[in-house]
Coordinates of C-alpha atoms in Angstrom, one line a residue:
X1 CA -3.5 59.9 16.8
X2 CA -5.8 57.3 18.5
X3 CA -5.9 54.5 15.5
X4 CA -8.8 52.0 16.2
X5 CA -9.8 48.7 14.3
X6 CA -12.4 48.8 11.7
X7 CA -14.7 45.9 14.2
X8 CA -14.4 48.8 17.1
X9 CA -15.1 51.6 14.9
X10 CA -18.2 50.1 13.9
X11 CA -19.5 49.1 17.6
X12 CA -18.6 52.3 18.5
X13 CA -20.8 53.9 15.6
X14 CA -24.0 51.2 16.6
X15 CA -23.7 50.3 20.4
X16 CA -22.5 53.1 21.8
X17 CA -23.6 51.5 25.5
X18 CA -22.3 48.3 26.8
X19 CA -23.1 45.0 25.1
X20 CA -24.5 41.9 26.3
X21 CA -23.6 38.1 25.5
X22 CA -25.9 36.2 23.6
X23 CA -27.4 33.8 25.4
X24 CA -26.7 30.0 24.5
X25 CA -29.7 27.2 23.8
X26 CA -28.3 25.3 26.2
X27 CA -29.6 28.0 28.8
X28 CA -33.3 27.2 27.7
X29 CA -32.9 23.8 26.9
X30 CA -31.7 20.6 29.4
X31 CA -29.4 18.8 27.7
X32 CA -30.2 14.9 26.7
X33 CA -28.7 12.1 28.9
X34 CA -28.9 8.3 29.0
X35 CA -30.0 9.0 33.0
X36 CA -32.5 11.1 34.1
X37 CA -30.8 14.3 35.8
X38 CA -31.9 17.5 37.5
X39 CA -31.4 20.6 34.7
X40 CA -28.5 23.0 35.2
X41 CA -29.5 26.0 36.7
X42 CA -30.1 29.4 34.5
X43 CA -26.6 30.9 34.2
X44 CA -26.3 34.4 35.4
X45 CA -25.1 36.9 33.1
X46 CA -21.9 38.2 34.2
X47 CA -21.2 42.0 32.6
X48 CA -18.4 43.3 34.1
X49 CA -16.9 46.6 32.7
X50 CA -13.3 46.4 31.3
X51 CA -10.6 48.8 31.5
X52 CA -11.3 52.2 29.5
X53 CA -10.0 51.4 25.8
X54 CA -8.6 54.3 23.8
X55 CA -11.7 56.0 25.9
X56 CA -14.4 54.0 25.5
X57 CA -15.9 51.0 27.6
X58 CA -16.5 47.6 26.4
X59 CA -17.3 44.3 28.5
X60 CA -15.6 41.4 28.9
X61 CA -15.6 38.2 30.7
X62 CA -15.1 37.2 34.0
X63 CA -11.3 35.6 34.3
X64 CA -11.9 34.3 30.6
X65 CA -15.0 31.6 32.0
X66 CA -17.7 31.8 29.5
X67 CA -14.9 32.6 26.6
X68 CA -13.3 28.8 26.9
X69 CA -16.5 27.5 27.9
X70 CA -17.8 28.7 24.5
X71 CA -15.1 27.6 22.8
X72 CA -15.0 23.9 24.5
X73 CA -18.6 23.6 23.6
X74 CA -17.6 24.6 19.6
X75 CA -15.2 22.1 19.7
X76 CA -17.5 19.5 21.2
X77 CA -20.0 20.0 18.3
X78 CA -17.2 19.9 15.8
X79 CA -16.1 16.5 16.9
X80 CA -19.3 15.2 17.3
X81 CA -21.1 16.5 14.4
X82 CA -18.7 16.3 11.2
X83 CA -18.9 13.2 9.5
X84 CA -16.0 12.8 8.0
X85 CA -14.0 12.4 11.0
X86 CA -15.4 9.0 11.3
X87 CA -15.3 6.7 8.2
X88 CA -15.0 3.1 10.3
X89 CA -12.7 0.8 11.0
X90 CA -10.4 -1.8 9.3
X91 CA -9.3 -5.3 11.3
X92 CA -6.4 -7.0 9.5
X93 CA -2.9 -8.9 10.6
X94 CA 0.2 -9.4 8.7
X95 CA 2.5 -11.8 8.8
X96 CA 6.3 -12.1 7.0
X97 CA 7.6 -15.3 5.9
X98 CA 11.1 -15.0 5.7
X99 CA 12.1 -18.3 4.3
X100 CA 9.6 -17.8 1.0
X101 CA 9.8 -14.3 1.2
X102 CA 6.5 -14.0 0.8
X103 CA 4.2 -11.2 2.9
X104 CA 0.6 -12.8 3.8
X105 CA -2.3 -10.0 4.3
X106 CA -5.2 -11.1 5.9
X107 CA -8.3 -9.1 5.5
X108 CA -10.6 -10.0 8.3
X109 CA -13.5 -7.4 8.5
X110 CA -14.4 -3.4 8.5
X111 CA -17.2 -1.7 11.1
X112 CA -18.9 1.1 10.8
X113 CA -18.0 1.9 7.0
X114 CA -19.8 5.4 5.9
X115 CA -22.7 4.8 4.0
X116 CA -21.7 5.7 -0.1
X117 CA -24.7 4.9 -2.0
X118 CA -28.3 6.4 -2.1
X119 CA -29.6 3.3 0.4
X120 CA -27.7 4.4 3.0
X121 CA -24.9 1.3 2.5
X122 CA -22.1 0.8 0.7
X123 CA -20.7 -2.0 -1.7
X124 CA -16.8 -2.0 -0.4
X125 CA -13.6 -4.1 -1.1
X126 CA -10.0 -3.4 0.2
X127 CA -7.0 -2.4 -1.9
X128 CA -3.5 -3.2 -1.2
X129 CA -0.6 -1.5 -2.4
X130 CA 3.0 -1.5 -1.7
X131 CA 4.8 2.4 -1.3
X132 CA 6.9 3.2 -2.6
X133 CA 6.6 1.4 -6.0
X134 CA 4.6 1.0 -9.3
X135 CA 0.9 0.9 -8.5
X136 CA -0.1 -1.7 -10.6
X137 CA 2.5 -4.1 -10.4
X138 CA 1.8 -4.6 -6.5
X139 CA -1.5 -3.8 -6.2
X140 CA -4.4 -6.7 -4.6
X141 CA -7.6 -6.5 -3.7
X142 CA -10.5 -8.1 -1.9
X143 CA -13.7 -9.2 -3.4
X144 CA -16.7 -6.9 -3.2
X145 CA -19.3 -7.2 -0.8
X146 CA -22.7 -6.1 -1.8
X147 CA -25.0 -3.8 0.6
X148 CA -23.2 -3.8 3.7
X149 CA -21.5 -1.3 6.3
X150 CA -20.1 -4.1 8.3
X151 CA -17.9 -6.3 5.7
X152 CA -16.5 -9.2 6.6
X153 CA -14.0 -10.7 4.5
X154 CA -11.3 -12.9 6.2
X155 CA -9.7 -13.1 3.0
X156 CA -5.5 -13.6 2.6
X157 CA -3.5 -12.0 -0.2
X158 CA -0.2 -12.4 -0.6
X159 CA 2.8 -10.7 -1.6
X160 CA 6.0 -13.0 -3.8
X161 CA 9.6 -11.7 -3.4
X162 CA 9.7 -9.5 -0.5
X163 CA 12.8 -9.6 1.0
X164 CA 14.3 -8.7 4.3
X165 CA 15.4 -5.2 3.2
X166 CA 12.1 -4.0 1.4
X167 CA 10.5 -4.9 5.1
X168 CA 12.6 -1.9 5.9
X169 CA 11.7 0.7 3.4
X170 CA 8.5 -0.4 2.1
X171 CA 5.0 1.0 3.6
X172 CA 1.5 -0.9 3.0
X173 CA -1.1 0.9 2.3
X174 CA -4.9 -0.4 2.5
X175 CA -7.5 1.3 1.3
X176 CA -11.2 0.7 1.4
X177 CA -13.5 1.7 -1.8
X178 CA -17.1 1.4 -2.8
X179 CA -17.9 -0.6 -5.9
X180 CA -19.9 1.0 -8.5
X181 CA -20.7 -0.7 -11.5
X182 CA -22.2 2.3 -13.1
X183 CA -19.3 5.2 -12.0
X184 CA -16.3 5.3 -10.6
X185 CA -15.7 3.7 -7.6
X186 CA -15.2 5.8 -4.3
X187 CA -12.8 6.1 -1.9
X188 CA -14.2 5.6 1.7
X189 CA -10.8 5.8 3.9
X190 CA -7.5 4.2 3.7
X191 CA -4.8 2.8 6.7
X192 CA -0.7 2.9 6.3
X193 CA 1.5 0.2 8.2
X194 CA 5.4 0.9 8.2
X195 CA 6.6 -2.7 7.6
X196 CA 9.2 -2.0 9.6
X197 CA 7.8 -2.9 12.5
X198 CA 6.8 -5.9 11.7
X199 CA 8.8 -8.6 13.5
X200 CA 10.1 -11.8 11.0
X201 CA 7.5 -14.6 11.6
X202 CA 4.7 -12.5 14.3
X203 CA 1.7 -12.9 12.6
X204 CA 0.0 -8.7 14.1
X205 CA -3.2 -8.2 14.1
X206 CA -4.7 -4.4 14.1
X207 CA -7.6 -2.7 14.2
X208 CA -7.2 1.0 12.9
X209 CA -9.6 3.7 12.1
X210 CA -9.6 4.7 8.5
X211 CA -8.6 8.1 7.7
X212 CA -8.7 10.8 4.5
X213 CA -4.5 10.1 3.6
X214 CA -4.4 11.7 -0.3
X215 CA -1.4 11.4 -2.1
X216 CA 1.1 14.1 -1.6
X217 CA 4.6 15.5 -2.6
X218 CA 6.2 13.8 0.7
X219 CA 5.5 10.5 -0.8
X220 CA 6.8 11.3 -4.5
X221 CA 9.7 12.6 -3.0
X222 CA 10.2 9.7 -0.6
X223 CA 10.8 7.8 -3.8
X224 CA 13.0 9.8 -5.5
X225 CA 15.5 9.7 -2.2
X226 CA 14.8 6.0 -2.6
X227 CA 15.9 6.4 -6.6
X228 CA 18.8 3.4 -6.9
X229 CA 16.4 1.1 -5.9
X230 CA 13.0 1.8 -6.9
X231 CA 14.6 1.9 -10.5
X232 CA 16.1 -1.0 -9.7
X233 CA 13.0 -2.8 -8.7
X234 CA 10.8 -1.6 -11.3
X235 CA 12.0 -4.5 -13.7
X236 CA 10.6 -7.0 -11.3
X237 CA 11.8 -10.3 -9.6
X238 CA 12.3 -13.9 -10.5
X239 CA 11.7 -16.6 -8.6
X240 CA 14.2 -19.6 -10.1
X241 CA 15.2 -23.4 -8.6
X242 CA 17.9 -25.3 -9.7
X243 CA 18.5 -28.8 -9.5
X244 CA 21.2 -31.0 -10.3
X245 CA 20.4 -34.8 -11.0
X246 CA 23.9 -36.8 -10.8
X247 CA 21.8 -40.0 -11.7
X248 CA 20.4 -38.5 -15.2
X249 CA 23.6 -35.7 -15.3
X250 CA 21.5 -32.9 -16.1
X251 CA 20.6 -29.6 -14.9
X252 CA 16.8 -28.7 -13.9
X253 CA 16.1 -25.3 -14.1
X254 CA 12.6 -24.1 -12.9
X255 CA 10.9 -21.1 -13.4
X256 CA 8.5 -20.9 -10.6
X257 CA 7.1 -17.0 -11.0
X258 CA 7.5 -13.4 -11.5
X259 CA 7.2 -10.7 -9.4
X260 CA 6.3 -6.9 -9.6
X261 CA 7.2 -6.8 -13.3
X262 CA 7.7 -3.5 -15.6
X263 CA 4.3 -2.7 -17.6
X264 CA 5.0 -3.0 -21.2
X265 CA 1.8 -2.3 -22.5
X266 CA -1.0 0.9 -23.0
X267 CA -3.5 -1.2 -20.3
X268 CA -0.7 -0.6 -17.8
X269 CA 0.4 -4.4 -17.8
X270 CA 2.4 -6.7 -19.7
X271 CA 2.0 -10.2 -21.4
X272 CA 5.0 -11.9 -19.8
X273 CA 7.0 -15.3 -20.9
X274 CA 10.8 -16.2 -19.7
X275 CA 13.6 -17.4 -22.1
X276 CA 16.2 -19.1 -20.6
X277 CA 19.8 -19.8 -22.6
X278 CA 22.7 -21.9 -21.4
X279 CA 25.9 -20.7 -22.4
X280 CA 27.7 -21.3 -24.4
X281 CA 25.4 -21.9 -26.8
X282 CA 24.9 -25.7 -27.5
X283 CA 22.8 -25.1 -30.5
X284 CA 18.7 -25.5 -30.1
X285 CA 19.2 -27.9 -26.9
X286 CA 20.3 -24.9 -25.0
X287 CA 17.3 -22.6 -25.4
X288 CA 13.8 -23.4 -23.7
X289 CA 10.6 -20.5 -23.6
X290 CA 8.0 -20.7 -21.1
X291 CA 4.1 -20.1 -22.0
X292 CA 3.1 -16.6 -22.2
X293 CA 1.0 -15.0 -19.5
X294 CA -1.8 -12.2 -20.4
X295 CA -2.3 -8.9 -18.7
X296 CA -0.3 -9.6 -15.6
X297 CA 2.5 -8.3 -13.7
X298 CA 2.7 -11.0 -11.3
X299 CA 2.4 -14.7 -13.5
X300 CA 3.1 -17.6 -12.3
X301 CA 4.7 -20.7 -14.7
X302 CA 5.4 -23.8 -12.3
X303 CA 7.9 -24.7 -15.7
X304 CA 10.9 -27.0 -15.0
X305 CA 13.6 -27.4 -18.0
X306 CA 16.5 -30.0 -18.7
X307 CA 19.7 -29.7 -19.6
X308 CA 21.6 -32.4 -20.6
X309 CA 25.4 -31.0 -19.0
X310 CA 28.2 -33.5 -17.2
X311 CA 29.1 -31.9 -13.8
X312 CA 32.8 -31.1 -14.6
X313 CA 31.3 -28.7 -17.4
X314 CA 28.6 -27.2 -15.7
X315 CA 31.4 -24.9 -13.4
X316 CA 32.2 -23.5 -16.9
X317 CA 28.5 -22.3 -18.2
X318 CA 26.8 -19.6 -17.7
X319 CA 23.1 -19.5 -17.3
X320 CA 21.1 -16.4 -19.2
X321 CA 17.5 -15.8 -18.1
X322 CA 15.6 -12.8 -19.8
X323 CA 11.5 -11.5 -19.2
X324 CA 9.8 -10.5 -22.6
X325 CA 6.3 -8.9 -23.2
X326 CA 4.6 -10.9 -26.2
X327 CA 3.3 -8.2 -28.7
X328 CA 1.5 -10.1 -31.2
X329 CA 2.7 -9.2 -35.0
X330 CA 5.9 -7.1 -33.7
X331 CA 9.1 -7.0 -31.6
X332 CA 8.6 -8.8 -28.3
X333 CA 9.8 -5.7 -25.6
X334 CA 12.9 -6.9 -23.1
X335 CA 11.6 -6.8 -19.5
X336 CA 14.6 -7.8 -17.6
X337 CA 17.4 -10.6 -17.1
X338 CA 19.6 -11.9 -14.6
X339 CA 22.6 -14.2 -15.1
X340 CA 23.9 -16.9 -12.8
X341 CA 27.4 -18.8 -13.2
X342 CA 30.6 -18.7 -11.9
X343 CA 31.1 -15.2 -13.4
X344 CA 28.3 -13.9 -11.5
X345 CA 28.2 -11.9 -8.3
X346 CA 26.4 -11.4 -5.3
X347 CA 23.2 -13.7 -4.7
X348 CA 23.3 -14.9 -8.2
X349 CA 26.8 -16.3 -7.8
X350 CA 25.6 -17.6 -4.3
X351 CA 22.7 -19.6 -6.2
X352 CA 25.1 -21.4 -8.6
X353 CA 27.4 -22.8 -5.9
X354 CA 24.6 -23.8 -3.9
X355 CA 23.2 -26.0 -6.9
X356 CA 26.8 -27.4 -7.6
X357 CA 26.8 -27.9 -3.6
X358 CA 24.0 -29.3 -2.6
X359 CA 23.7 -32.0 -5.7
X360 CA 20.2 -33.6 -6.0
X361 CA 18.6 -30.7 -4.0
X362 CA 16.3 -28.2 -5.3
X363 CA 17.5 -24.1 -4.7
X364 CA 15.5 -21.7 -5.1
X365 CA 16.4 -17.7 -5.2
X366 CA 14.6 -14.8 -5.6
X367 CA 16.8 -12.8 -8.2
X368 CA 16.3 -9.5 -9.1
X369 CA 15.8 -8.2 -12.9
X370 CA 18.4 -5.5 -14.5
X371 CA 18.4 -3.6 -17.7
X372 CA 22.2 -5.7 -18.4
X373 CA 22.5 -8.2 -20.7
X374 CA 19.4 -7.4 -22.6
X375 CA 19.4 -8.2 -26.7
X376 CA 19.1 -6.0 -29.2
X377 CA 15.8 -7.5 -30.4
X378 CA 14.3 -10.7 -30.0
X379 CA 14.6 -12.8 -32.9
X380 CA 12.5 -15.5 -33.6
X381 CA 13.9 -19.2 -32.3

C-alpha cells in the first residue's frame, strides 16, 4: 500500500498542480545600508519539477539555493532581533593576595545594560557570590546607581580567608540586578570566573558579556561531590595572631576577624562574638570574650588579649577558641572552634610553634572552624 504523510495528503487534496515559492520582502524592498548601493536585482523564480513521488509531482529547489538562503536569512533575524541575547557587558579584574589570603574584586563599569524600568533605564548594582558555598555568608555587593544603562562603579570588594586551595575549586559568580524599592529586584544577567585560572598576584582584568546562567542541578550536585569540604567550611574561618612578649612574659592573642560564618539565626545571619580559654584553666584570668557583632557573617573585632604565662609553661597549654551566636534571653548557639597547642595538628600546630619561634613577632593564621570541641551549652562567665 502506498502510505503518504498527513502534510502530502492534504496538498494533494488542495494543490493538485505545482506550487510556487512565496516570494520574500526583500524582493520588493532594497535593503538599508550605511552606503548608498545599487538594489539587487529581482530574483527569478526557479520551479523546477522533482522526481515523481509515490506518483505525484511536487517542486523543489534548485541544488538546495533558496532553501539555505531562507534559512541564513531566519537565522540572521533571530540574532539580530531577540533581545535577550544581548543584556550588556560587565568590566572587572581580580586580583589574589596570597600572603593575606584575601581575593580583591574590582567592579569598574557595565555598558549597554537592558533597560528594566518603565523609563527605559535601569537602577543596577553587582552581586558577588562565591560557588560552591552558603549564599549569604559570601555574598557582596556594589552600591546602586540610579537611572543609568552605562554604570560606572570602580568599586573593590574583598574577600577574607581564601586560601590557595579554594582558588582551585571555588567559581565567582557576578551578577547584575536592578534595584527596586517598591518590588523585587530583577535580575539583568550574570558572569562566572573559574578561579582557577587566576594566577597568585596578576591583577586580570575582563570584559564579558552578561548572560541568562539560572541555577541548575549541575551546580547542586557539584557541591555534593565537593561534600567533605563544603561541610567543612560552612562553620566559617578565623583569622587569629599570636604574640609572645619576653619583656612583659605574656602571651597576646588577637582576634582579628571571621570569615564565612554558619547562619544561626531565622534572618539568615548570625550575631557572632569569640571566647577564647587557656588551658588549663587558671581560673577567671584565663577566659577573655570579644564584643558581639549584629547580623553578620563576616565581623571584624581588631581585639588583642593578655595572658600573663612564663615561656617554659606556655609549651604545656593549650589554647581553646570557640564562635557563639548571642540570642538575647536564651542559650548562645556554638558556631565553631579551633584549638592550637602542642597537641594540635596540621596548621594549627604550625601556628603555635611559630609563636614560640619567632618570640616578639606577631603570627597570624587563618584557621578553619570544626564542630569538635564544642560545649554542651554556654554557661554564663
Amino acid at each position: 500500500p502506498v502510505i503518504i504523510s498527513m502534510q502530502e495528503h492534504f496538498a494533494i487534496n488542495v494543490c493538485p498542480g505545482p506550487i510556487l515559492p512565496i516570494p520574500q520582502i526583500s524582493d520588493f524592498f532594497p535593503r538599508f545600508h550605511d552606503y548608498p548601493c545599487t538594489p539587487p536585482p529581482p530574483r527569478e523564480k526557479k520551479i523546477l519539477k522533482e522526481e515523481t513521488f509515490n506518483g505525484e509531482t511536487g517542486v523543489g529547489y534548485k541544488d538546495g539555493e533558496r532553501r539555505e538562503s531562507n534559512e541564513g536569512e531566519r537565522e540572521e533575524a533571530v540574532d539580530s532581533d531577540d533581545e535577550d541575547t544581548y543584556l550588556g557587558t560587565l568590566e572587572f579584574s581580580l586580583l589574589f593576595d596570597q600572603e593575606n589570603n584575601c581575593l580583591h574584586c574590582t567592579i569598574h563599569k557595565a555598558k549597554g545594560l537592558k533597560a528594566m524600568d518603565s523609563n527605559g533605564l535601569a537602577d543596577p548594582y553587582v552581586k558577588l557570590h562565591l560557588l560552591p558555598g552558603a549564599s549569604k555568608a559570601n555574598k557582596l555587593r556594589t552600591k546602586t546607581l540610579k537611572n543609568t544603562l552605562n554604570p560606572v562603579w570602580n568599586e573593590t570588594l574583598v574577600y577574607h580567608g581564601i586560601t590557595a586551595a579554594d582558588m582551585t575549586t571555588k567559581t565567582l559568580r557576578l551578577c547584575v540586578c536592578d534595584m527596586d524599592r517598591l518590588g523585587r529586584n530583577e535580575f539583568i544577567g550574570e558572569v562566572r570566573v573559574a578561579l582557577k585560572k587566576l594566577r597568585e598576584g596578576e591583577n586580570k582584568r575582563y570584559n564579558m558579556g552578561l548572560e541568562r546562567i539560572a541555577q541548575n542541578k549541575e551546580t547542586n550536585n557539584q557541591a555534593v561531590e565537593q561534600g567533605a569540604v563544603v561541610a567543612e567550611e560552612e562553620r566559617g574561618r578565623i583569622l587569629v595572631s599570636l604574640c609572645y612578649n619576653t619583656e612583659k612574659s605574656c602571651l597576646l592573642v588577637g582576634i582579628i576577624r571571621c570569615a564565612h560564618l554558619a547562619a544561626m539565626d531565622s534572618n539568615g545571619y548570625s550575631d557572632p562574638f569569640v571566647k577564647i580559654i587557656l588551658q588549663p584553666d587558671m581560673g577567671k584570668k584565663s577566659k577573655y570574650k570579644t564584643s558581639v557583632k549584629k547580623k553578620t557573617l563576616n565581623p571584624e573585632f581588631n581585639e588583642e588579649f593578655s595572658y600573663d604565662v612564663p615561656v617554659d609553661q606556655l609549651a604545656k597549654k593549650t589554647l581553646e577558641i570557640s564562635v557563639w551566636d548571642y540570642d538575647l534571653g536564651m542559650s548562645n548557639d556554638f558556631i565553631g572552634g579551633v584549638e592550637l597547642g602542642i597537641n594540635a595538628s596540621g596548621q594549627r600546630l604550625k601556628h603555635w610553634f611559630e609563636c614560640l619561634k619567632n618570640k616578639g613577632k606577631k603570627v597570624e593564621f587563618w584557621h578553619t572552624l570544626t564542630q569538635q570541641g564544642a560545649p554542651s551549652s554556654d554557661k554564663p562567665d
